[in-house]
PDB file of C-alpha atoms and ligand atoms in Angstrom:
ATOM      1  CA  UNK A   1     -11.435  18.175  11.983  1.00  0.00           C
ATOM      2  CA  UNK A   2     -12.622  15.350   9.716  1.00  0.00           C
ATOM      3  CA  UNK A   3     -13.033  11.895  11.524  1.00  0.00           C
ATOM      4  CA  UNK A   4     -11.677   8.976   9.992  1.00  0.00           C
ATOM      5  CA  UNK A   5     -12.490   5.167  10.453  1.00  0.00           C
ATOM      6  CA  UNK A   6     -10.406   2.588   8.859  1.00  0.00           C
ATOM      7  CA  UNK A   7     -11.334  -0.842   8.213  1.00  0.00           C
ATOM      8  CA  UNK A   8      -8.843  -3.671   8.016  1.00  0.00           C
ATOM      9  CA  UNK A   9      -8.838  -7.505   7.748  1.00  0.00           C
ATOM     10  CA  UNK A  10      -4.970  -8.233   8.388  1.00  0.00           C
ATOM     11  CA  UNK A  11      -1.650  -6.693   9.153  1.00  0.00           C
ATOM     12  CA  UNK A  12      -2.826  -3.021   8.658  1.00  0.00           C
ATOM     13  CA  UNK A  13       0.322  -1.703   7.193  1.00  0.00           C
ATOM     14  CA  UNK A  14      -1.504   0.830   5.286  1.00  0.00           C
ATOM     15  CA  UNK A  15      -3.824   1.684   8.292  1.00  0.00           C
ATOM     16  CA  UNK A  16      -1.026   2.235  10.133  1.00  0.00           C
ATOM     17  CA  UNK A  17       0.728   4.725   7.667  1.00  0.00           C
ATOM     18  CA  UNK A  18      -2.776   6.572   7.612  1.00  0.00           C
ATOM     19  CA  UNK A  19      -2.919   6.749  11.463  1.00  0.00           C
ATOM     20  CA  UNK A  20       0.531   8.063  11.719  1.00  0.00           C
ATOM     21  CA  UNK A  21       0.005  10.669   9.055  1.00  0.00           C
ATOM     22  CA  UNK A  22      -2.786  12.274  10.647  1.00  0.00           C
ATOM     23  CA  UNK A  23      -0.962  14.737  13.101  1.00  0.00           C
ATOM     24  CA  UNK A  24      -0.192  18.337  13.152  1.00  0.00           C
ATOM     25  CA  UNK A  25      -1.848  20.402  10.313  1.00  0.00           C
ATOM     26  CA  UNK A  26      -3.508  17.405   8.851  1.00  0.00           C
ATOM     27  CA  UNK A  27      -7.326  18.178   8.807  1.00  0.00           C
ATOM     28  CA  UNK A  28      -8.378  14.612   9.819  1.00  0.00           C
ATOM     29  CA  UNK A  29      -7.856  12.463  12.904  1.00  0.00           C
ATOM     30  CA  UNK A  30      -8.466   8.568  13.286  1.00  0.00           C
ATOM     31  CA  UNK A  31     -11.468   7.615  15.243  1.00  0.00           C
ATOM     32  CA  UNK A  32     -11.818   3.874  14.837  1.00  0.00           C
ATOM     33  CA  UNK A  33     -10.137   0.864  13.405  1.00  0.00           C
ATOM     34  CA  UNK A  34     -12.735  -1.818  12.696  1.00  0.00           C
ATOM     35  CA  UNK A  35     -11.852  -5.382  11.643  1.00  0.00           C
ATOM     36  CA  UNK A  36     -13.975  -8.162  10.255  1.00  0.00           C
ATOM     37  CA  UNK A  37     -11.087 -10.427  11.580  1.00  0.00           C
ATOM     38  CA  UNK A  38     -10.555 -10.858  15.485  1.00  0.00           C
ATOM     39  CA  UNK A  39      -7.024 -11.900  14.727  1.00  0.00           C
ATOM     40  CA  UNK A  40      -6.068  -8.954  12.667  1.00  0.00           C
ATOM     41  CA  UNK A  41      -2.468  -8.053  13.465  1.00  0.00           C
ATOM     42  CA  UNK A  42      -3.552  -4.414  12.679  1.00  0.00           C
ATOM     43  CA  UNK A  43      -5.821  -4.199  15.837  1.00  0.00           C
ATOM     44  CA  UNK A  44      -2.747  -4.395  18.068  1.00  0.00           C
ATOM     45  CA  UNK A  45      -0.928  -1.723  16.219  1.00  0.00           C
ATOM     46  CA  UNK A  46      -3.913   0.669  16.303  1.00  0.00           C
ATOM     47  CA  UNK A  47      -4.237   0.210  20.073  1.00  0.00           C
ATOM     48  CA  UNK A  48      -0.632   0.925  20.597  1.00  0.00           C
ATOM     49  CA  UNK A  49      -1.170   4.117  18.629  1.00  0.00           C
ATOM     50  CA  UNK A  50      -4.245   4.994  20.950  1.00  0.00           C
ATOM     51  CA  UNK A  51      -6.715   4.412  18.373  1.00  0.00           C
ATOM     52  CA  UNK A  52     -10.327   3.049  19.272  1.00  0.00           C
ATOM     53  CA  UNK A  53     -10.605  -0.547  17.760  1.00  0.00           C
ATOM     54  CA  UNK A  54     -13.791  -2.816  17.376  1.00  0.00           C
ATOM     55  CA  UNK A  55     -14.271  -6.318  15.547  1.00  0.00           C
ATOM     56  CA  UNK A  56     -17.239  -7.642  13.867  1.00  0.00           C
ATOM     57  CA  UNK A  57     -16.320 -11.003  12.890  1.00  0.00           C
ATOM     58  CA  UNK A  58     -17.966 -12.017   9.798  1.00  0.00           C
ATOM     59  CA  UNK A  59     -17.663 -15.738  10.050  1.00  0.00           C
ATOM     60  CA  UNK A  60     -20.876 -16.222  12.439  1.00  0.00           C
ATOM     61  CA  UNK A  61     -22.930 -14.563   9.458  1.00  0.00           C
ATOM     62  CA  UNK A  62     -21.892 -17.154   6.739  1.00  0.00           C
ATOM     63  CA  UNK A  63     -23.169 -15.744   3.599  1.00  0.00           C
ATOM     64  CA  UNK A  64     -25.974 -13.439   5.167  1.00  0.00           C
ATOM     65  CA  UNK A  65     -24.034 -10.198   4.064  1.00  0.00           C
ATOM     66  CA  UNK A  66     -26.813  -7.948   5.086  1.00  0.00           C
ATOM     67  CA  UNK A  67     -26.580  -9.393   8.865  1.00  0.00           C
ATOM     68  CA  UNK A  68     -22.946  -9.032   8.818  1.00  0.00           C
ATOM     69  CA  UNK A  69     -23.401  -5.274   7.561  1.00  0.00           C
ATOM     70  CA  UNK A  70     -26.004  -4.653  10.008  1.00  0.00           C
ATOM     71  CA  UNK A  71     -23.464  -5.373  12.856  1.00  0.00           C
ATOM     72  CA  UNK A  72     -20.671  -3.733  11.020  1.00  0.00           C
ATOM     73  CA  UNK A  73     -22.547  -0.477  10.801  1.00  0.00           C
ATOM     74  CA  UNK A  74     -22.914  -0.307  14.588  1.00  0.00           C
ATOM     75  CA  UNK A  75     -19.215   0.791  15.669  1.00  0.00           C
ATOM     76  CA  UNK A  76     -19.165   3.074  12.662  1.00  0.00           C
ATOM     77  CA  UNK A  77     -22.374   4.826  13.664  1.00  0.00           C
ATOM     78  CA  UNK A  78     -21.068   5.186  17.027  1.00  0.00           C
ATOM     79  CA  UNK A  79     -17.723   6.551  15.740  1.00  0.00           C
ATOM     80  CA  UNK A  80     -19.612   8.963  13.486  1.00  0.00           C
ATOM     81  CA  UNK A  81     -16.789   9.064  10.667  1.00  0.00           C
ATOM     82  CA  UNK A  82     -16.658  11.683   8.039  1.00  0.00           C
ATOM     83  CA  UNK A  83     -14.597   9.483   6.016  1.00  0.00           C
ATOM     84  CA  UNK A  84     -14.002   5.771   5.765  1.00  0.00           C
ATOM     85  CA  UNK A  85     -10.708   4.314   4.557  1.00  0.00           C
ATOM     86  CA  UNK A  86     -10.534   0.567   3.348  1.00  0.00           C
ATOM     87  CA  UNK A  87      -7.172  -0.648   4.054  1.00  0.00           C
ATOM     88  CA  UNK A  88      -6.506  -4.329   3.255  1.00  0.00           C
ATOM     89  CA  UNK A  89     -10.348  -4.655   4.007  1.00  0.00           C
ATOM     90  CA  UNK A  90     -11.092  -8.257   2.173  1.00  0.00           C
ATOM     91  CA  UNK A  91     -14.898  -8.168   2.536  1.00  0.00           C
ATOM     92  CA  UNK A  92     -17.121  -6.792  -0.281  1.00  0.00           C
ATOM     93  CA  UNK A  93     -19.540  -4.369   0.694  1.00  0.00           C
ATOM     94  CA  UNK A  94     -23.079  -4.331  -0.497  1.00  0.00           C
ATOM     95  CA  UNK A  95     -24.311  -1.174  -2.476  1.00  0.00           C
ATOM     96  CA  UNK A  96     -26.910  -0.512   0.379  1.00  0.00           C
ATOM     97  CA  UNK A  97     -23.835  -0.054   2.783  1.00  0.00           C
ATOM     98  CA  UNK A  98     -21.905   2.063   0.394  1.00  0.00           C
ATOM     99  CA  UNK A  99     -24.886   4.107  -0.141  1.00  0.00           C
ATOM    100  CA  UNK A 100     -25.098   5.170   3.638  1.00  0.00           C
ATOM    101  CA  UNK A 101     -21.382   6.543   3.249  1.00  0.00           C
ATOM    102  CA  UNK A 102     -21.916   7.592  -0.462  1.00  0.00           C
ATOM    103  CA  UNK A 103     -18.768   9.323  -1.673  1.00  0.00           C
ATOM    104  CA  UNK A 104     -16.964   9.222   1.463  1.00  0.00           C
ATOM    105  CA  UNK A 105     -15.366   5.596   1.377  1.00  0.00           C
ATOM    106  CA  UNK A 106     -12.043   5.217   0.040  1.00  0.00           C
ATOM    107  CA  UNK A 107     -10.233   2.079  -0.968  1.00  0.00           C
ATOM    108  CA  UNK A 108      -6.575   1.178  -1.973  1.00  0.00           C
ATOM    109  CA  UNK A 109      -6.304  -1.514  -4.420  1.00  0.00           C
ATOM    110  CA  UNK A 110      -3.003  -3.105  -5.549  1.00  0.00           C
ATOM    111  CA  UNK A 111      -3.140  -2.470  -9.184  1.00  0.00           C
ATOM    112  CA  UNK A 112      -3.082   0.348 -11.751  1.00  0.00           C
ATOM    113  CA  UNK A 113      -7.089   0.212 -12.232  1.00  0.00           C
ATOM    114  CA  UNK A 114      -9.126  -0.020 -14.325  1.00  0.00           C
ATOM    115  CA  UNK A 115      -6.803  -3.176 -15.136  1.00  0.00           C
ATOM    116  CA  UNK A 116      -7.001  -5.963 -12.767  1.00  0.00           C
ATOM    117  CA  UNK A 117     -10.012  -5.391 -10.487  1.00  0.00           C
ATOM    118  CA  UNK A 118     -10.445  -8.102  -7.956  1.00  0.00           C
ATOM    119  CA  UNK A 119      -7.910 -10.463  -6.621  1.00  0.00           C
ATOM    120  CA  UNK A 120      -4.551 -12.011  -7.679  1.00  0.00           C
ATOM    121  CA  UNK A 121      -3.297  -8.536  -9.198  1.00  0.00           C
ATOM    122  CA  UNK A 122       0.287  -9.070  -9.363  1.00  0.00           C
ATOM    123  CA  UNK A 123       0.244 -12.632 -10.653  1.00  0.00           C
ATOM    124  CA  UNK A 124      -1.952 -11.116 -13.436  1.00  0.00           C
ATOM    125  CA  UNK A 125       0.176  -8.368 -14.090  1.00  0.00           C
ATOM    126  CA  UNK A 126       3.281 -10.610 -14.452  1.00  0.00           C
ATOM    127  CA  UNK A 127       1.218 -13.216 -16.768  1.00  0.00           C
ATOM    128  CA  UNK A 128       0.417 -10.425 -19.101  1.00  0.00           C
ATOM    129  CA  UNK A 129       4.120  -9.326 -19.185  1.00  0.00           C
ATOM    130  CA  UNK A 130       3.186  -5.983 -18.368  1.00  0.00           C
ATOM    131  CA  UNK A 131       6.184  -3.513 -18.008  1.00  0.00           C
ATOM    132  CA  UNK A 132       4.855  -1.780 -14.782  1.00  0.00           C
ATOM    133  CA  UNK A 133       2.209  -2.258 -12.035  1.00  0.00           C
ATOM    134  CA  UNK A 134       1.034  -0.292  -9.059  1.00  0.00           C
ATOM    135  CA  UNK A 135      -1.728   0.853  -6.906  1.00  0.00           C
ATOM    136  CA  UNK A 136      -4.882   2.865  -7.049  1.00  0.00           C
ATOM    137  CA  UNK A 137      -6.752   4.685  -4.412  1.00  0.00           C
ATOM    138  CA  UNK A 138     -10.366   5.301  -5.547  1.00  0.00           C
ATOM    139  CA  UNK A 139     -13.777   6.047  -4.109  1.00  0.00           C
ATOM    140  CA  UNK A 140     -15.963   3.119  -3.331  1.00  0.00           C
ATOM    141  CA  UNK A 141     -18.973   2.935  -5.452  1.00  0.00           C
ATOM    142  CA  UNK A 142     -21.283  -0.024  -5.587  1.00  0.00           C
ATOM    143  CA  UNK A 143     -19.348  -1.528  -8.307  1.00  0.00           C
ATOM    144  CA  UNK A 144     -16.369  -3.593  -7.118  1.00  0.00           C
ATOM    145  CA  UNK A 145     -12.958  -1.693  -7.580  1.00  0.00           C
ATOM    146  CA  UNK A 146     -14.616   0.741  -9.925  1.00  0.00           C
ATOM    147  CA  UNK A 147     -14.992   4.387  -8.353  1.00  0.00           C
ATOM    148  CA  UNK A 148     -13.517   7.611  -9.368  1.00  0.00           C
ATOM    149  CA  UNK A 149      -9.679   7.479  -9.006  1.00  0.00           C
ATOM    150  CA  UNK A 150      -8.263   9.610  -6.409  1.00  0.00           C
ATOM    151  CA  UNK A 151      -4.536   8.612  -6.809  1.00  0.00           C
ATOM    152  CA  UNK A 152      -2.157   6.129  -8.591  1.00  0.00           C
ATOM    153  CA  UNK A 153       1.509   5.103  -7.891  1.00  0.00           C
ATOM    154  CA  UNK A 154       3.446   3.234 -10.487  1.00  0.00           C
ATOM    155  CA  UNK A 155       6.420   0.843 -10.114  1.00  0.00           C
ATOM    156  CA  UNK A 156       8.267  -0.976 -12.937  1.00  0.00           C
ATOM    157  CA  UNK A 157       8.313  -4.653 -13.502  1.00  0.00           C
ATOM    158  CA  UNK A 158      11.850  -5.941 -13.927  1.00  0.00           C
ATOM    159  CA  UNK A 159      13.524  -9.017 -15.170  1.00  0.00           C
ATOM    160  CA  UNK A 160      12.941 -12.065 -13.015  1.00  0.00           C
ATOM    161  CA  UNK A 161       9.958 -10.008 -11.031  1.00  0.00           C
ATOM    162  CA  UNK A 162       8.226 -12.489  -8.821  1.00  0.00           C
ATOM    163  CA  UNK A 163       4.920 -11.994  -7.198  1.00  0.00           C
ATOM    164  CA  UNK A 164       6.562 -11.479  -3.914  1.00  0.00           C
ATOM    165  CA  UNK A 165       9.044  -8.944  -5.008  1.00  0.00           C
ATOM    166  CA  UNK A 166       6.193  -7.289  -7.041  1.00  0.00           C
ATOM    167  CA  UNK A 167       3.743  -7.101  -4.100  1.00  0.00           C
ATOM    168  CA  UNK A 168       6.705  -5.758  -1.815  1.00  0.00           C
ATOM    169  CA  UNK A 169       7.518  -2.872  -4.147  1.00  0.00           C
ATOM    170  CA  UNK A 170       3.700  -2.088  -4.667  1.00  0.00           C
ATOM    171  CA  UNK A 171       2.910  -2.237  -0.776  1.00  0.00           C
ATOM    172  CA  UNK A 172       6.014   0.326  -0.189  1.00  0.00           C
ATOM    173  CA  UNK A 173       4.123   2.668  -2.775  1.00  0.00           C
ATOM    174  CA  UNK A 174       0.736   2.204  -1.235  1.00  0.00           C
ATOM    175  CA  UNK A 175       2.349   3.323   2.304  1.00  0.00           C
ATOM    176  CA  UNK A 176       3.461   6.567   0.228  1.00  0.00           C
ATOM    177  CA  UNK A 177       0.233   7.028  -1.777  1.00  0.00           C
ATOM    178  CA  UNK A 178      -2.708   6.515   0.536  1.00  0.00           C
ATOM    179  CA  UNK A 179      -1.634   9.195   3.233  1.00  0.00           C
ATOM    180  CA  UNK A 180      -1.011  11.727   0.424  1.00  0.00           C
ATOM    181  CA  UNK A 181      -4.502  11.006  -1.113  1.00  0.00           C
ATOM    182  CA  UNK A 182      -6.276  10.939   2.293  1.00  0.00           C
ATOM    183  CA  UNK A 183      -4.725  14.510   3.348  1.00  0.00           C
ATOM    184  CA  UNK A 184      -6.125  15.975   0.129  1.00  0.00           C
ATOM    185  CA  UNK A 185      -9.234  14.352   0.269  1.00  0.00           C
ATOM    186  CA  UNK A 186      -9.738  15.527   4.031  1.00  0.00           C
ATOM    187  CA  UNK A 187      -9.251  19.032   2.524  1.00  0.00           C
ATOM    188  CA  UNK A 188     -11.897  18.551  -0.064  1.00  0.00           C
ATOM    189  CA  UNK A 189      -9.110  18.595  -2.860  1.00  0.00           C
ATOM    190  CA  UNK A 190      -9.971  15.845  -5.400  1.00  0.00           C
ATOM    191  CA  UNK A 191      -7.197  16.591  -7.866  1.00  0.00           C
ATOM    192  CA  UNK A 192      -5.624  12.989  -8.389  1.00  0.00           C
ATOM    193  CA  UNK A 193      -2.532  12.148  -7.013  1.00  0.00           C
ATOM    194  CA  UNK A 194       0.115  10.613  -9.367  1.00  0.00           C
ATOM    195  CA  UNK A 195       3.481   9.057  -8.122  1.00  0.00           C
ATOM    196  CA  UNK A 196       6.305   8.937  -8.733  1.00  0.00           C
TER     197      UNK A 196
HETATM  198  C1  GRF B 201      -1.871  -5.914   0.531  1.00  0.00           C
HETATM  199  O1  GRF B 201      -1.838  -6.853  -0.119  1.00  0.00           O
HETATM  200  C2  GRF B 201      -2.218  -4.291   0.031  1.00  0.00           C
HETATM  201  O2  GRF B 201      -1.743  -4.414  -1.289  1.00  0.00           O
HETATM  202  C3  GRF B 201      -3.879  -4.305   0.069  1.00  0.00           C
HETATM  203  O3  GRF B 201      -4.271  -5.019   1.112  1.00  0.00           O
HETATM  204  C4  GRF B 201      -3.249  -6.024   1.492  1.00  0.00           C
HETATM  205  C5  GRF B 201      -2.872  -5.796   2.932  1.00  0.00           C
HETATM  206  O4  GRF B 201      -2.645  -4.581   3.145  1.00  0.00           O
HETATM  207  N1  GRF B 201      -4.120  -3.073   0.060  1.00  0.00           N
HETATM  208  P1  GRF B 201      -2.267  -3.875   4.905  1.00  0.00           P
HETATM  209  O5  GRF B 201      -0.868  -4.405   5.181  1.00  0.00           O
HETATM  210  O6  GRF B 201      -3.421  -4.774   5.829  1.00  0.00           O
HETATM  211  O7  GRF B 201      -2.562  -2.606   4.823  1.00  0.00           O
END
């Protein structure tokens, strides 16, 4: 049975779908939900689902990323995850940290990578007058939002689309895509998932 740690910074809606998906014949189970934000709403949801939680607040470390990551690694070492899922985790991880879990960190990004790496993806898609948007699950490598794609889901951009309406549509697809990708990844199937 593969052990999965999920890193969050906020509400944890993706984390919740991942936790709820790991049942029955799924070859993975959640062993830790870890946040850099002590107020992350997802921590309560994780506890309600009986998942171990931990918090390493990044703020006391200021710009000292290495010191923050030296603390962040501790609950992960205790939980011994086989797979780490970043789910709305808003801190950039160093190449050294990523290297310790090389090839075993997944991330979900709210754009059709390689387009719109970084932030404000929906506003950028609207500004470019794209006809579609979406989300991508990828392996995390030292380069931000750049690793091999494990899955993508598309949504149309319609007349009068706003950032909020697009974000809501994409988030709903994230909730479908991420659990499907994790299930395959946990079975060592790397054939990418494309939705719809
Ligand atoms: C959302 O903007 C989502 O697109 C991105 O992280 C943000 C929060 O997600 N992946 P969550 O509700 O905390 O999973």
